Each structure stands twice: as C-alpha cells, then as structure tokens.
PDB file of C-alpha atoms and ligand atoms in Angstrom:
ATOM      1  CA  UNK N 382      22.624 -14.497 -11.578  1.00 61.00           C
ATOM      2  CA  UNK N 383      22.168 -10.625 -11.171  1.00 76.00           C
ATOM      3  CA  UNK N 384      19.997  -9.782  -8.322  1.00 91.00           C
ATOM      4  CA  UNK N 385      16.503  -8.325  -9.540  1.00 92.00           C
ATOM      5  CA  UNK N 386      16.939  -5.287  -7.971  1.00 96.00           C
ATOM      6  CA  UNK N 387      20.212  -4.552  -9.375  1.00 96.00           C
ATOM      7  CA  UNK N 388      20.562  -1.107 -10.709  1.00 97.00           C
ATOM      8  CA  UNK N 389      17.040  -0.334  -9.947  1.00 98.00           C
ATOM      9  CA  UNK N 390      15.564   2.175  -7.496  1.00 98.00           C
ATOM     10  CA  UNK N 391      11.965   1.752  -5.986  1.00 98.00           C
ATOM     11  CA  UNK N 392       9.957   4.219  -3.951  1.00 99.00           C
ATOM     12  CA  UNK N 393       7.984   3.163  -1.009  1.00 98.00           C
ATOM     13  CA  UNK N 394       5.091   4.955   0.707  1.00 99.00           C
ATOM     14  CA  UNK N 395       4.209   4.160   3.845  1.00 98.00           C
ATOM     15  CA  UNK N 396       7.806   2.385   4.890  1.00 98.00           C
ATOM     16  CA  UNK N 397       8.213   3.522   8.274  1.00 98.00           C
ATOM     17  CA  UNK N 398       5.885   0.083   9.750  1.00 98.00           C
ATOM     18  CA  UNK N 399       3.404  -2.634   8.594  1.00 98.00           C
ATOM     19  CA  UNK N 400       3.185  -4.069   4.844  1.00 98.00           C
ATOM     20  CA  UNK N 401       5.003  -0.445   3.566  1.00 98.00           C
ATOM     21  CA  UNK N 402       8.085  -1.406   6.146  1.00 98.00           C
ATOM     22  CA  UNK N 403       7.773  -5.275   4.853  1.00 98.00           C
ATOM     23  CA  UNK N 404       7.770  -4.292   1.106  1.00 98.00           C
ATOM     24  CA  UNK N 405      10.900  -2.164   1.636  1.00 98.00           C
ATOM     25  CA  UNK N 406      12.983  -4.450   3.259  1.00 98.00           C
ATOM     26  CA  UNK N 407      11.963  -7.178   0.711  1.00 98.00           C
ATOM     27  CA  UNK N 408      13.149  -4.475  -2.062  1.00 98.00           C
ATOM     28  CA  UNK N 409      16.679  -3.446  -0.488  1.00 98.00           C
ATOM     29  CA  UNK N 410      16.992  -7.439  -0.030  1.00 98.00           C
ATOM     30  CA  UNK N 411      16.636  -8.019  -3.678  1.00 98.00           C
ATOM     31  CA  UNK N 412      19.114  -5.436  -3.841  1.00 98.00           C
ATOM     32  CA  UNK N 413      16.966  -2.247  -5.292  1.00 98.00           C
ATOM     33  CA  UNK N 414      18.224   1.353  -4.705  1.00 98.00           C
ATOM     34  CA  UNK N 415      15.091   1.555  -1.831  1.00 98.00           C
ATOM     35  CA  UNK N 416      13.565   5.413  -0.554  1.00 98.00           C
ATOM     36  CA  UNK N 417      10.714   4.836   1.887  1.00 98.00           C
ATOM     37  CA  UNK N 418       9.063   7.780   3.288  1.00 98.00           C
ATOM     38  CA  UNK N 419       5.876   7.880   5.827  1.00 98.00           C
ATOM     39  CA  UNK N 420       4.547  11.010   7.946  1.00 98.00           C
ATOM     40  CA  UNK N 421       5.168   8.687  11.100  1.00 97.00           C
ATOM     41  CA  UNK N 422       8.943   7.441  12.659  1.00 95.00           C
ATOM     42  CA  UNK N 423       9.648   4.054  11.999  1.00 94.00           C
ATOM     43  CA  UNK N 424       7.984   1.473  14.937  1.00 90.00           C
ATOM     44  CA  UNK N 425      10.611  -1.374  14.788  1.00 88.00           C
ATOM     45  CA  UNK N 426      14.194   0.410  14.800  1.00 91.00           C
ATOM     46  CA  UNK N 427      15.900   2.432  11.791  1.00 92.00           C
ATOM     47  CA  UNK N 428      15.643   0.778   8.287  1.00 96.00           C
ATOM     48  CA  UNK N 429      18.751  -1.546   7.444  1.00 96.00           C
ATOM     49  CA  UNK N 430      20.331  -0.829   4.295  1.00 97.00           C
ATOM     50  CA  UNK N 431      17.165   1.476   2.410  1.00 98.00           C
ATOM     51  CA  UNK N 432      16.651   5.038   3.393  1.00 97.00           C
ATOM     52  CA  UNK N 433      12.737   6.362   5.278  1.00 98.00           C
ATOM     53  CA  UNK N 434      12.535   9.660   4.664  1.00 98.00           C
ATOM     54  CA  UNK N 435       9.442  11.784   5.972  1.00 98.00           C
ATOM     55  CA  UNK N 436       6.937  13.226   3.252  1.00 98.00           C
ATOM     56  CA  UNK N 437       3.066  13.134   3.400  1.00 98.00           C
ATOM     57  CA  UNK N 438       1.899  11.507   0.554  1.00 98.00           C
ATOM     58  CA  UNK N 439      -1.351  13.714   1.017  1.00 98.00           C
ATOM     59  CA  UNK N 440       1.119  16.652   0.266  1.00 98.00           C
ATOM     60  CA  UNK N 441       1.543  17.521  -3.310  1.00 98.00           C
ATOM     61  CA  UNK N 442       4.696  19.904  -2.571  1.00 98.00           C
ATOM     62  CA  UNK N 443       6.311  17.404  -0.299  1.00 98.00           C
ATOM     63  CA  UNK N 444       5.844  14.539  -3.093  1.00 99.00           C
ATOM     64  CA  UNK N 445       7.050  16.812  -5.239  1.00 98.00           C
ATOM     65  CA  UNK N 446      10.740  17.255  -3.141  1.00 98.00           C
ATOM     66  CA  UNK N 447      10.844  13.457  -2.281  1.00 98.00           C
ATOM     67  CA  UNK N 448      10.798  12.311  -6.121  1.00 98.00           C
ATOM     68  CA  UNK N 449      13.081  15.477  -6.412  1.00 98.00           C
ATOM     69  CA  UNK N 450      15.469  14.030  -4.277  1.00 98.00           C
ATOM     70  CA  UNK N 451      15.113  10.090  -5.212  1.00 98.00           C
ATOM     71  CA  UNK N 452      16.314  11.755  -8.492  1.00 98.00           C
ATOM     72  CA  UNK N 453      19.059  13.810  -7.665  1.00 98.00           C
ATOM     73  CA  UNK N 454      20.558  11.073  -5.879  1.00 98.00           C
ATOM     74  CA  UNK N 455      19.882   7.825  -7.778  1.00 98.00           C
ATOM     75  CA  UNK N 456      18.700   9.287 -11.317  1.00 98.00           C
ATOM     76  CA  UNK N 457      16.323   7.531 -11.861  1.00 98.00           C
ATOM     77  CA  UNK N 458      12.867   5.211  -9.993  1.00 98.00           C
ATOM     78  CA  UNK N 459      12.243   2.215 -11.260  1.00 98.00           C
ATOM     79  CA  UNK N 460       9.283   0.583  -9.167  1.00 99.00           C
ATOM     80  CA  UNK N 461       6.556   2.819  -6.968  1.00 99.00           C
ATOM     81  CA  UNK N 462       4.729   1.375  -4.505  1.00 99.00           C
ATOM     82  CA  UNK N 463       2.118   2.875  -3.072  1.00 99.00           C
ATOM     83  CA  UNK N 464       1.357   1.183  -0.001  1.00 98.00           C
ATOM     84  CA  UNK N 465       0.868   4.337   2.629  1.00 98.00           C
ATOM     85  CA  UNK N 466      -2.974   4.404   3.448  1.00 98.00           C
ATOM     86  CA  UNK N 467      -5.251   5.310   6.436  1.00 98.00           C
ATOM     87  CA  UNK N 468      -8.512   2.876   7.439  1.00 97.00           C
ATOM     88  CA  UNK N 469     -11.918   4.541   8.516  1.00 95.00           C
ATOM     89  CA  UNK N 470     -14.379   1.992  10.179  1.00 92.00           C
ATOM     90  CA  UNK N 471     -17.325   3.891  10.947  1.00 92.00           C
ATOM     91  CA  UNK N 472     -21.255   3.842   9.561  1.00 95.00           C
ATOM     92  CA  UNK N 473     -21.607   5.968   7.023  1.00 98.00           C
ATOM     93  CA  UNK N 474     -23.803   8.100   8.682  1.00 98.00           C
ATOM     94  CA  UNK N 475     -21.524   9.188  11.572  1.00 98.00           C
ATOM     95  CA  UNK N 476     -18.142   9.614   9.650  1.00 98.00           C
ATOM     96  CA  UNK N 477     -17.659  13.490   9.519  1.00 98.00           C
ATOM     97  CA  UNK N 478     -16.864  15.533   6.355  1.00 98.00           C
ATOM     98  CA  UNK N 479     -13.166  15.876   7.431  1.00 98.00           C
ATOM     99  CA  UNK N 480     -12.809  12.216   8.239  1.00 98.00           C
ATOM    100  CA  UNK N 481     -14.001  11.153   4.605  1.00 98.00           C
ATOM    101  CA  UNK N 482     -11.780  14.303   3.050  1.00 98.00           C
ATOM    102  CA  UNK N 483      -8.449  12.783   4.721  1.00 98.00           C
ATOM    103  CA  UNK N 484      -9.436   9.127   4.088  1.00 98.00           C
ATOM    104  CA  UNK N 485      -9.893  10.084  -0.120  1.00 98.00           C
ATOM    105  CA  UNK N 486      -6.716  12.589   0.669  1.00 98.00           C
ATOM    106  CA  UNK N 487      -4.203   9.885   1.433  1.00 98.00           C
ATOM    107  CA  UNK N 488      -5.560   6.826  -0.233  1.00 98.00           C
ATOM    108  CA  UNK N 489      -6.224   8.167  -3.365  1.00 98.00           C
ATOM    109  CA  UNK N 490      -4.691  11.650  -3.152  1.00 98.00           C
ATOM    110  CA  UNK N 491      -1.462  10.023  -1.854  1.00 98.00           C
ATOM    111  CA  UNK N 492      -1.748   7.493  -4.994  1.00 98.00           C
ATOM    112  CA  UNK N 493      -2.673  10.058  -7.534  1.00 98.00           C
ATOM    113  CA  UNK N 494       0.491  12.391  -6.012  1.00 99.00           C
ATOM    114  CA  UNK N 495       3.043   9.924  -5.972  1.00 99.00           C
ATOM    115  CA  UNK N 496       2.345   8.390  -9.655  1.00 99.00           C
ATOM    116  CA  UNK N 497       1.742  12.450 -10.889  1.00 99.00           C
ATOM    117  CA  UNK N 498       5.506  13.079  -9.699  1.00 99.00           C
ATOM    118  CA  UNK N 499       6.752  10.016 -10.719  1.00 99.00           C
ATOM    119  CA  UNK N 500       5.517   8.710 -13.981  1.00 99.00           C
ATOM    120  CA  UNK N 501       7.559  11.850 -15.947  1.00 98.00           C
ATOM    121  CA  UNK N 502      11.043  10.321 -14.249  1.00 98.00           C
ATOM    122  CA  UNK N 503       9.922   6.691 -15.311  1.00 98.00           C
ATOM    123  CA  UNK N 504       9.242   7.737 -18.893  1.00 98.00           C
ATOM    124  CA  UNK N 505      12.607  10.008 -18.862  1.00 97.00           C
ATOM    125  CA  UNK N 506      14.349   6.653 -18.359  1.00 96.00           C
ATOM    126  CA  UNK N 507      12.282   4.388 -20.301  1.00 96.00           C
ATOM    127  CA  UNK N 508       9.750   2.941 -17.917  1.00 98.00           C
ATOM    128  CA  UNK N 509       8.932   1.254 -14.598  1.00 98.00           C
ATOM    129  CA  UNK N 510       6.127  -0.591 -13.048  1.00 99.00           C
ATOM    130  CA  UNK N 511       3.823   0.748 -10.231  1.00 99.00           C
ATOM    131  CA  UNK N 512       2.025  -1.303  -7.869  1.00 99.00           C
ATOM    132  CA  UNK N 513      -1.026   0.064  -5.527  1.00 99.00           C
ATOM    133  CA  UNK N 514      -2.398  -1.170  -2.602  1.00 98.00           C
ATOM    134  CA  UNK N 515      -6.136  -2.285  -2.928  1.00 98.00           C
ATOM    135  CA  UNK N 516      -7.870  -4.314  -0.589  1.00 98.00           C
ATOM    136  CA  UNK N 517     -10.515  -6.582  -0.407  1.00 98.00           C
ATOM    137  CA  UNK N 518     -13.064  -4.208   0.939  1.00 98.00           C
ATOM    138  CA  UNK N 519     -13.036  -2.309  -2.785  1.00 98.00           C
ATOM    139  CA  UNK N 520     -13.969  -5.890  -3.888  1.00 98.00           C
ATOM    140  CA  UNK N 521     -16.826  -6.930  -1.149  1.00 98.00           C
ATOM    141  CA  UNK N 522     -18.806  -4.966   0.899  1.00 97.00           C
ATOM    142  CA  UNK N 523     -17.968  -4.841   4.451  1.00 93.00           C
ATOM    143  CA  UNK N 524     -19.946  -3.479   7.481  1.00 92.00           C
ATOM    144  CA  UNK N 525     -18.510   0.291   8.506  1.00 93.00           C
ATOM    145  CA  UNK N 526     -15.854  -0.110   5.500  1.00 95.00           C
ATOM    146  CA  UNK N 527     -17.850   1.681   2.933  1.00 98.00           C
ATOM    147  CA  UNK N 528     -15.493   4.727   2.516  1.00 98.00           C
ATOM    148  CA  UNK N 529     -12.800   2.806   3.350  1.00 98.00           C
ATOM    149  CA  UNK N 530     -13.795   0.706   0.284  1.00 98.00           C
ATOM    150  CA  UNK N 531     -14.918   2.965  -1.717  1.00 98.00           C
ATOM    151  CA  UNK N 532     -11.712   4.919  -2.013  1.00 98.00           C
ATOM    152  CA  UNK N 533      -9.759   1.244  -2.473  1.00 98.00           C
ATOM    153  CA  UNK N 534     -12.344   0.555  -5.181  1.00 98.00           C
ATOM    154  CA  UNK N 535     -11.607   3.703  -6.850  1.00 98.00           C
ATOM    155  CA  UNK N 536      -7.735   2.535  -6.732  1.00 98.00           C
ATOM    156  CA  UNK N 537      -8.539  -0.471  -8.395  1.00 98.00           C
ATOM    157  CA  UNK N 538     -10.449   1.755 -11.150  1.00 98.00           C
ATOM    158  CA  UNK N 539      -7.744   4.315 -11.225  1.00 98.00           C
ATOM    159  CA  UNK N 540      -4.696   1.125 -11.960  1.00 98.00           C
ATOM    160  CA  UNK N 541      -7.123  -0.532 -14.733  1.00 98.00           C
ATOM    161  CA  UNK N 542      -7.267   2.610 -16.830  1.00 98.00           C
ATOM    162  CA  UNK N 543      -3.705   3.588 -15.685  1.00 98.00           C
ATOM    163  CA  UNK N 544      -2.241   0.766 -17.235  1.00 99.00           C
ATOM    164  CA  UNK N 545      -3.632   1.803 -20.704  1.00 98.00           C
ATOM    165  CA  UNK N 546      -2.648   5.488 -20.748  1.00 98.00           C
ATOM    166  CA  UNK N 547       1.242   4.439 -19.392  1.00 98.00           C
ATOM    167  CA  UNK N 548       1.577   1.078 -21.317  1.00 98.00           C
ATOM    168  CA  UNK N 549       2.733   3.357 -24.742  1.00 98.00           C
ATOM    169  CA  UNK N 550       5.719   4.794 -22.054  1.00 98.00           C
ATOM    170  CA  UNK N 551       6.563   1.214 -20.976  1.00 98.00           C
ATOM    171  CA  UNK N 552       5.173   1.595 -17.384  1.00 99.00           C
ATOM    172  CA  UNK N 553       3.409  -1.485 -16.069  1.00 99.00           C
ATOM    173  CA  UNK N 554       0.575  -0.394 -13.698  1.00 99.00           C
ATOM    174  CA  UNK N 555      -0.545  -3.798 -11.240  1.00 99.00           C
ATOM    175  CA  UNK N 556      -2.398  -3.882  -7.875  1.00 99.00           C
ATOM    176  CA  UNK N 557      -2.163  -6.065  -4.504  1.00 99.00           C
ATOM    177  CA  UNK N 558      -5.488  -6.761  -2.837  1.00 98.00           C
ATOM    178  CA  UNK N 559      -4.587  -7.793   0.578  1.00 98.00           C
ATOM    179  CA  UNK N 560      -6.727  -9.730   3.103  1.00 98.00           C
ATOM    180  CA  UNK N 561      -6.215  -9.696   6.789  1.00 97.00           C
ATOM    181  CA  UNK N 562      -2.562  -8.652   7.197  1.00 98.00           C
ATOM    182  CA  UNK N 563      -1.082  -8.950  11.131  1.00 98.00           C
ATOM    183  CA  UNK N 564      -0.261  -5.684  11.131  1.00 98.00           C
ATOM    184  CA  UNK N 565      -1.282  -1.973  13.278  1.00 96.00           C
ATOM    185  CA  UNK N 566      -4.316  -0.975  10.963  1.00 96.00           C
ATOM    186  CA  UNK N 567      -5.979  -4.372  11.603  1.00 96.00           C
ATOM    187  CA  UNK N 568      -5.013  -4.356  15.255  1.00 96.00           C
ATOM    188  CA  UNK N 569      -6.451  -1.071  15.469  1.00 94.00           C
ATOM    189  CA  UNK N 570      -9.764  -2.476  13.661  1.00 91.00           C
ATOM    190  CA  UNK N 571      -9.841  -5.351  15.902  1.00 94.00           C
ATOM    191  CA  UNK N 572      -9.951  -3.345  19.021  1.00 94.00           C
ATOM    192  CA  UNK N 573     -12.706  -0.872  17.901  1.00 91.00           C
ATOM    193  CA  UNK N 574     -14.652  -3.871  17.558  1.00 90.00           C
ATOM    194  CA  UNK N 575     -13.957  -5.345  20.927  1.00 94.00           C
ATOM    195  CA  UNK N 576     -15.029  -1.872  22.511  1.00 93.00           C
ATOM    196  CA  UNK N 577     -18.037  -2.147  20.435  1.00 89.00           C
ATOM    197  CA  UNK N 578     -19.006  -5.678  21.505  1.00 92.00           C
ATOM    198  CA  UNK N 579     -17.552  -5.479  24.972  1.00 96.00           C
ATOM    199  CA  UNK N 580     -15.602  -8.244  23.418  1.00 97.00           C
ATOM    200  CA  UNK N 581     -11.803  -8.981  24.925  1.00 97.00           C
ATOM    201  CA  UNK N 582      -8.976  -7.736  21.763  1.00 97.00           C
ATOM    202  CA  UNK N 583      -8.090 -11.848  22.081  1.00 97.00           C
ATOM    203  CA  UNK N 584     -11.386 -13.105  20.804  1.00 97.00           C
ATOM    204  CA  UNK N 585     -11.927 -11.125  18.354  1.00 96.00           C
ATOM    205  CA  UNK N 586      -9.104 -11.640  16.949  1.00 97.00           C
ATOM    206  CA  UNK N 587      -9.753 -15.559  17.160  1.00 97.00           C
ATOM    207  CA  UNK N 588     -12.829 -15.252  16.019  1.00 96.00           C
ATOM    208  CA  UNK N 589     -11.234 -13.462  12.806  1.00 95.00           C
ATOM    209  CA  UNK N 590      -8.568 -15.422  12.299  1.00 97.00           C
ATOM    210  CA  UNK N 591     -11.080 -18.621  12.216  1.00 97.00           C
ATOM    211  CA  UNK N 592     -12.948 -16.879   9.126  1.00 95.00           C
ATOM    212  CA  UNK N 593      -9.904 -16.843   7.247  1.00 97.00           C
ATOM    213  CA  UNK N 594      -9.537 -20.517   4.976  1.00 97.00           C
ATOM    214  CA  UNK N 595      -6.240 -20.806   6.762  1.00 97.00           C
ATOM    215  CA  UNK N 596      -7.439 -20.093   9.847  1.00 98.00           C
ATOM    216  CA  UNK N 597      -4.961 -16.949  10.293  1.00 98.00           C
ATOM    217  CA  UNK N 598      -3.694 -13.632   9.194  1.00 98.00           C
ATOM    218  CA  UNK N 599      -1.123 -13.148   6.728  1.00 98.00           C
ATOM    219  CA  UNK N 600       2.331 -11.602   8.129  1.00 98.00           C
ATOM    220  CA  UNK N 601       3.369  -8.343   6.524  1.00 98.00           C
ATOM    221  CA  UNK N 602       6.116  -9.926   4.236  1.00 98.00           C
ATOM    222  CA  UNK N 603       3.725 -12.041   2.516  1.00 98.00           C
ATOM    223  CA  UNK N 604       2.103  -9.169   0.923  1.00 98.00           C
ATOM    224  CA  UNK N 605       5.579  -7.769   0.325  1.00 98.00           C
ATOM    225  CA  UNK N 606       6.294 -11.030  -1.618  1.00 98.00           C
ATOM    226  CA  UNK N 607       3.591  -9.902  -3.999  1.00 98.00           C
ATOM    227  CA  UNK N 608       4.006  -6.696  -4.081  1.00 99.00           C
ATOM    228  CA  UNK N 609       7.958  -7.476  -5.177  1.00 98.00           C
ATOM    229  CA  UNK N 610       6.776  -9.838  -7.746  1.00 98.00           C
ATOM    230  CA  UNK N 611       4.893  -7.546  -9.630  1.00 98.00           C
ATOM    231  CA  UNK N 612       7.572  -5.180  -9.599  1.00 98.00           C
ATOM    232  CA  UNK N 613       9.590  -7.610 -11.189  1.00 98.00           C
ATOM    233  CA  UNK N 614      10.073  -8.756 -14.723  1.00 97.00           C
ATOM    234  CA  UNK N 615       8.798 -11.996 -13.661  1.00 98.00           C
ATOM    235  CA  UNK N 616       5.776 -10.003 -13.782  1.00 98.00           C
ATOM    236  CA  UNK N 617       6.738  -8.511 -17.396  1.00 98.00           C
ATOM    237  CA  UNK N 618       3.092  -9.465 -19.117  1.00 98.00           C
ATOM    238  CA  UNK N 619       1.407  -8.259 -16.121  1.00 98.00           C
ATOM    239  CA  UNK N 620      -0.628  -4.766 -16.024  1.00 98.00           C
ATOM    240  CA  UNK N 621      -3.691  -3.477 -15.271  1.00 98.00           C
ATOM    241  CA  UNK N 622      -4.248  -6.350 -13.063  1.00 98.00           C
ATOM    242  CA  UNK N 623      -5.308  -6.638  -9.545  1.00 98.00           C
ATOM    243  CA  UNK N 624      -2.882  -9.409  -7.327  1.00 98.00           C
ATOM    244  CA  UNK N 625      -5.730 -10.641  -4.611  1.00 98.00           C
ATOM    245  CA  UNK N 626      -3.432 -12.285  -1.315  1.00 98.00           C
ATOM    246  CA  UNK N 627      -6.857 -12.788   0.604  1.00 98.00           C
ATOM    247  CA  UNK N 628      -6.551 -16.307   1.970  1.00 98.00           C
ATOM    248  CA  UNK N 629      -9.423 -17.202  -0.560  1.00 97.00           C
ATOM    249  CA  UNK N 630     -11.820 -14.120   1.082  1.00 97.00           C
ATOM    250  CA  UNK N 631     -13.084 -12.932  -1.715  1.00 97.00           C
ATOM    251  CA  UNK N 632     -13.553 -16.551  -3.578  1.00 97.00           C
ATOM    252  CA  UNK N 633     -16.006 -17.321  -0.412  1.00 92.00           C
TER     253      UNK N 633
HETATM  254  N1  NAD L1619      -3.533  -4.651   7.278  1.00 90.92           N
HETATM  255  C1  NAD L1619      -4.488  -5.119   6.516  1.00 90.92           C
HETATM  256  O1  NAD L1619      -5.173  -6.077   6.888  1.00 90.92           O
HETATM  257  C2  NAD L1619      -4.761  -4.505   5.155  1.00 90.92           C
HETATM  258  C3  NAD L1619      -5.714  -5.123   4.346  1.00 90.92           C
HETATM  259  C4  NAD L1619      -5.985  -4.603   3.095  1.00 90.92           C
HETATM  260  C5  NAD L1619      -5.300  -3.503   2.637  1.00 90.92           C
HETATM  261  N2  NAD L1619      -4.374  -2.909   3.437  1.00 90.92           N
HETATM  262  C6  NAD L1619      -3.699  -1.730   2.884  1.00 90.92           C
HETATM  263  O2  NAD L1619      -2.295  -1.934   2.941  1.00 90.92           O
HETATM  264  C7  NAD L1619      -1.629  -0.685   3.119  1.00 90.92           C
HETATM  265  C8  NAD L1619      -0.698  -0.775   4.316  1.00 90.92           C
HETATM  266  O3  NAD L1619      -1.474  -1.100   5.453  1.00 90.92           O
HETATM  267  P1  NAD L1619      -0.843  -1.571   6.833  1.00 90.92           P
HETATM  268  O4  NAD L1619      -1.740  -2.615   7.358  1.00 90.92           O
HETATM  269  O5  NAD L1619       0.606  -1.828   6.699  1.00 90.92           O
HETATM  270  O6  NAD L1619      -1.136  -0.236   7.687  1.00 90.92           O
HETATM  271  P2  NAD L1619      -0.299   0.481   8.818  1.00 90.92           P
HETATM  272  O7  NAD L1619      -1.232   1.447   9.443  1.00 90.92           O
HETATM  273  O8  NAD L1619       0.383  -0.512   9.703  1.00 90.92           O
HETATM  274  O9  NAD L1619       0.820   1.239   7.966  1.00 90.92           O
HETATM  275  C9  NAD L1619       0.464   2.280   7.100  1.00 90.92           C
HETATM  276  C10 NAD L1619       1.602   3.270   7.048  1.00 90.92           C
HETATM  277  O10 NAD L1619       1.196   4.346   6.195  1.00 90.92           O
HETATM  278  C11 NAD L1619       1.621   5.541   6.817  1.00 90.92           C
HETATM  279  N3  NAD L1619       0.826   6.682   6.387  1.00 90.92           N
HETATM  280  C12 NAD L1619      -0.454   6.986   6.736  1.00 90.92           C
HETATM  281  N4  NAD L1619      -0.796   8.163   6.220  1.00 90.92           N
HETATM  282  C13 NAD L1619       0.280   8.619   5.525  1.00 90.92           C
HETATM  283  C14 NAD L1619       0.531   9.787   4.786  1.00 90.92           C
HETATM  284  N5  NAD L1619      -0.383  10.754   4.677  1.00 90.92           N
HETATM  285  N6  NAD L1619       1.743   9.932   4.187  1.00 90.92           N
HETATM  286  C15 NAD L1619       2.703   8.981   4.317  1.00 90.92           C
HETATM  287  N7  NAD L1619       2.514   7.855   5.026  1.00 90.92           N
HETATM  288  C16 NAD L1619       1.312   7.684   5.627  1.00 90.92           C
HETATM  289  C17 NAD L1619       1.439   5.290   8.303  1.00 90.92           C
HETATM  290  O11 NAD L1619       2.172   6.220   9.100  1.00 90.92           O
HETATM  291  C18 NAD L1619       1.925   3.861   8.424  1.00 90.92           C
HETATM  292  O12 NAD L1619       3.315   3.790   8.689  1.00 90.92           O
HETATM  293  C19 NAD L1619      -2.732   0.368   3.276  1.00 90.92           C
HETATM  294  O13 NAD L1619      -2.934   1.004   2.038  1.00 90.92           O
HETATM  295  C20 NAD L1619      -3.937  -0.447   3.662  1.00 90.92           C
HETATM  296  O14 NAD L1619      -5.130   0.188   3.306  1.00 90.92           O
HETATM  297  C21 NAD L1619      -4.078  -3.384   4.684  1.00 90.92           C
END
C-alpha cells in the first residue's frame, strides 16, 4: 500500500512547537513532502525528516517567499495547515488596540495569507485540501476569550464559505476545533490564572483537567491525528466542515 503522503507536499504554520510541531511530524511520517515555518526556533530539537523554515504568517511578503520557495523546490502543495495562532485572555475592556490588531493579524491574517498564496499553486496542479485551526472558544463563550474567540469564530465562518468558492478548483476546505491540548498556549493560560487566583500552576491545572469528560488534556498528536485525516482522501467527501477533538466540551 502507497503511503498517503506519497508524492504530496503539505505546508505547516506554526511547526516549530505544540499541535503545529505534532501535525508536521505526523505529515513527514505519512511520508508527505513537509515545509513548516513559525516566527519562533523550534522548542524540542531540529525537525526530523520535514524542513521549519522561519516566515510570519502575519507577513504578506514573507508568505509570499515561503509558498515561493515550497514551489520552486517541490512544485507543487498539496495540504495547508494552518495551525500557527496567538491566544489573548484578557476582559474585553482592558485588551489594548494593538493587542486585538495582532491577535486578528495572525489568526485570521495569518489564515487569510497563507490560503491567498496558496490556493493559485493548488488549482495550478489540480487541487488540495486545507485544514484551519478553530477552537472551541469560537463555538462557546468563555470568560476573557472573547477576542480570542471571536477571531476563531470568524475562522470557522471564513472555512464554511471557503469550501464553496474552492470546491469548483477541487480544493477541500475542513476545520479542527481543538479542546484543551497539553501544550505552551494552555500552559501559558493556566498560569495567568493561577496569578489571578493566587492559585499554585498544579491545581489549576487539576482542576481543568477534572472538567474535561476524560478527566485530562489531549497530547499534541491527537489533534495532529485529525488534522492528518482531513488532509487525507479518507476525508475525500469532507469540506466545509468543522472536526471538534474537545473531549465532549462543547456537547456539555
Ligand atoms: N492548546 C490548546 O489547548 C488549543 C485549543 C484550541 C485551539 N488551539 C489552536 O491550535 C493552534 C496551535 O496552538 P498550540 O497550542 O500548539 O500553541 P503554541 O503556542 O504551543 O504554538 C503555536 C505556534 O505558532 C507560532 N506562531 C505564533 N505566531 C506566529 C506567526 N505570526 N507566524 C508564524 N508562527 C507563529 C508560535 O511561535 C508557536 O510555535 C493555535 O491556532 C491555537 O489557537 C489550541
């Protein structure tokens, strides 16, 4: 049996740690050409067997050269997945005008920039799939998430209408909602609320982990999985649909 990846090539964003790291490891496993890039260095060693290369997905001109490059050295991209994204946890009426501009900058900037450059190479070759990153904060409202929400929400909008206008160029457009994922964003969430609470990092990351219906967090390569799936012609009748791996959060 060929391997799924075989002769494909799939671009990455946000590779260099977390689910964006996960997700390319699980694509140069099922042996796709793999680019990740990120505007940080990668956290757990140098990538085995893909490429990270730095770009800011916020950065229309650096997009621009990535894609550029994917292409002049592969020919073609295949899968896109946007997984790169920034969290703001903040009330509403404290978050700055520059905090809100970089949060909509990356997470849907970064999204609209990377499928912009890309979606002219996919139809060039005669389609591709790409998969966003959601969350479940654009489906339920969470306390001090609203931006952060709002600009997954508008993700979720942006993939649903996406997968209409590129369905005629044989581009599948899906989404991954992802619950609590074990990985530096949530840690980083989990520790502005201990400061807040005067809490310890350890129990309030119990007490988190209890609300889930498993009773944990999901590891980084079990949003991967789905992201990799959709990607995949297993997932050949699947577009303009939203993939929620929320341990049942959202069902509550
Ligand atoms: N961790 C969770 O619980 C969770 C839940 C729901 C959704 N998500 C979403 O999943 C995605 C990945 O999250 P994660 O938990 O792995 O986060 P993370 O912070 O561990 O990793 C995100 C990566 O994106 C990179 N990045 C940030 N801004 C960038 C930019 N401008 N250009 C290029 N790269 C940039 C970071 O450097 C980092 O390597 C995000 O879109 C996030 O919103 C995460």
């Amino acid at each position: 049996m060929t391997a799924e990846g075989e002769g494909k090539v799939a671009i990455v964003s946000g590779a260099a740690r977390g689910i964006g790291r996960a997700t390319a490891e699980q694509f140069a496993r099922e042996a796709y050409a793999t680019v990740g890039f990120d505007v940080a260095d990668p956290e757990d060693g140098p990538p085995d067997g893909w490429r990270l290369e730095r770009c800011d997905v916020a950065e229309e001109a650096e997009v621009a050269a990535l894609v550029d490059s994917v292409v002049a050295e592969h020919g073609r991209v295949d899968v896109l997945a946007n997984v790169a994204g920034i969290v703001l946890v903040k009330p509403l009426a404290e978050t700055e005008w520059d905090e809100f501009r970089r949060l909509v900058d990356v997470n849907l900037g970064g999204t609209f920039l990377t499928c912009k450059h890309v979606i002219p190479v996919m139809e060039r070759h005669g389609g591709g799939v790409i998969v966003n990153l959601a969350s479940v904060s654009g489906h339920v409202g969470q306390v001090d998430h609203s931006l952060y929400g709002a600009s997954k929400g508008a993700i979720l909008a942006l993939g649903r209408a996406l997968a209409w206008e590129l369905a005629p160029l044989g581009i599948r457009v899906a989404s991954v909602s992802p619950g609590s994922v074990d990985t530096a964003m949530l840690r980083s969430d989990i520790q502005i609320e201990a400061d807040l609470t005067g809490s310890s990092f350890d129990d309030v990351k119990a007490l988190r982990e209890q609300e889930q219906a498993l009773g944990r967090w999901a590891e980084p390569s079990e949003i991967a999985e789905a992201i990799c799936f959709l990607a995949s012609d297993r997932a050949s009748f699947v577009t303009g649909a939203d993939l929620l791996v929320d341990c049942g959060w959202v069902a509550r």
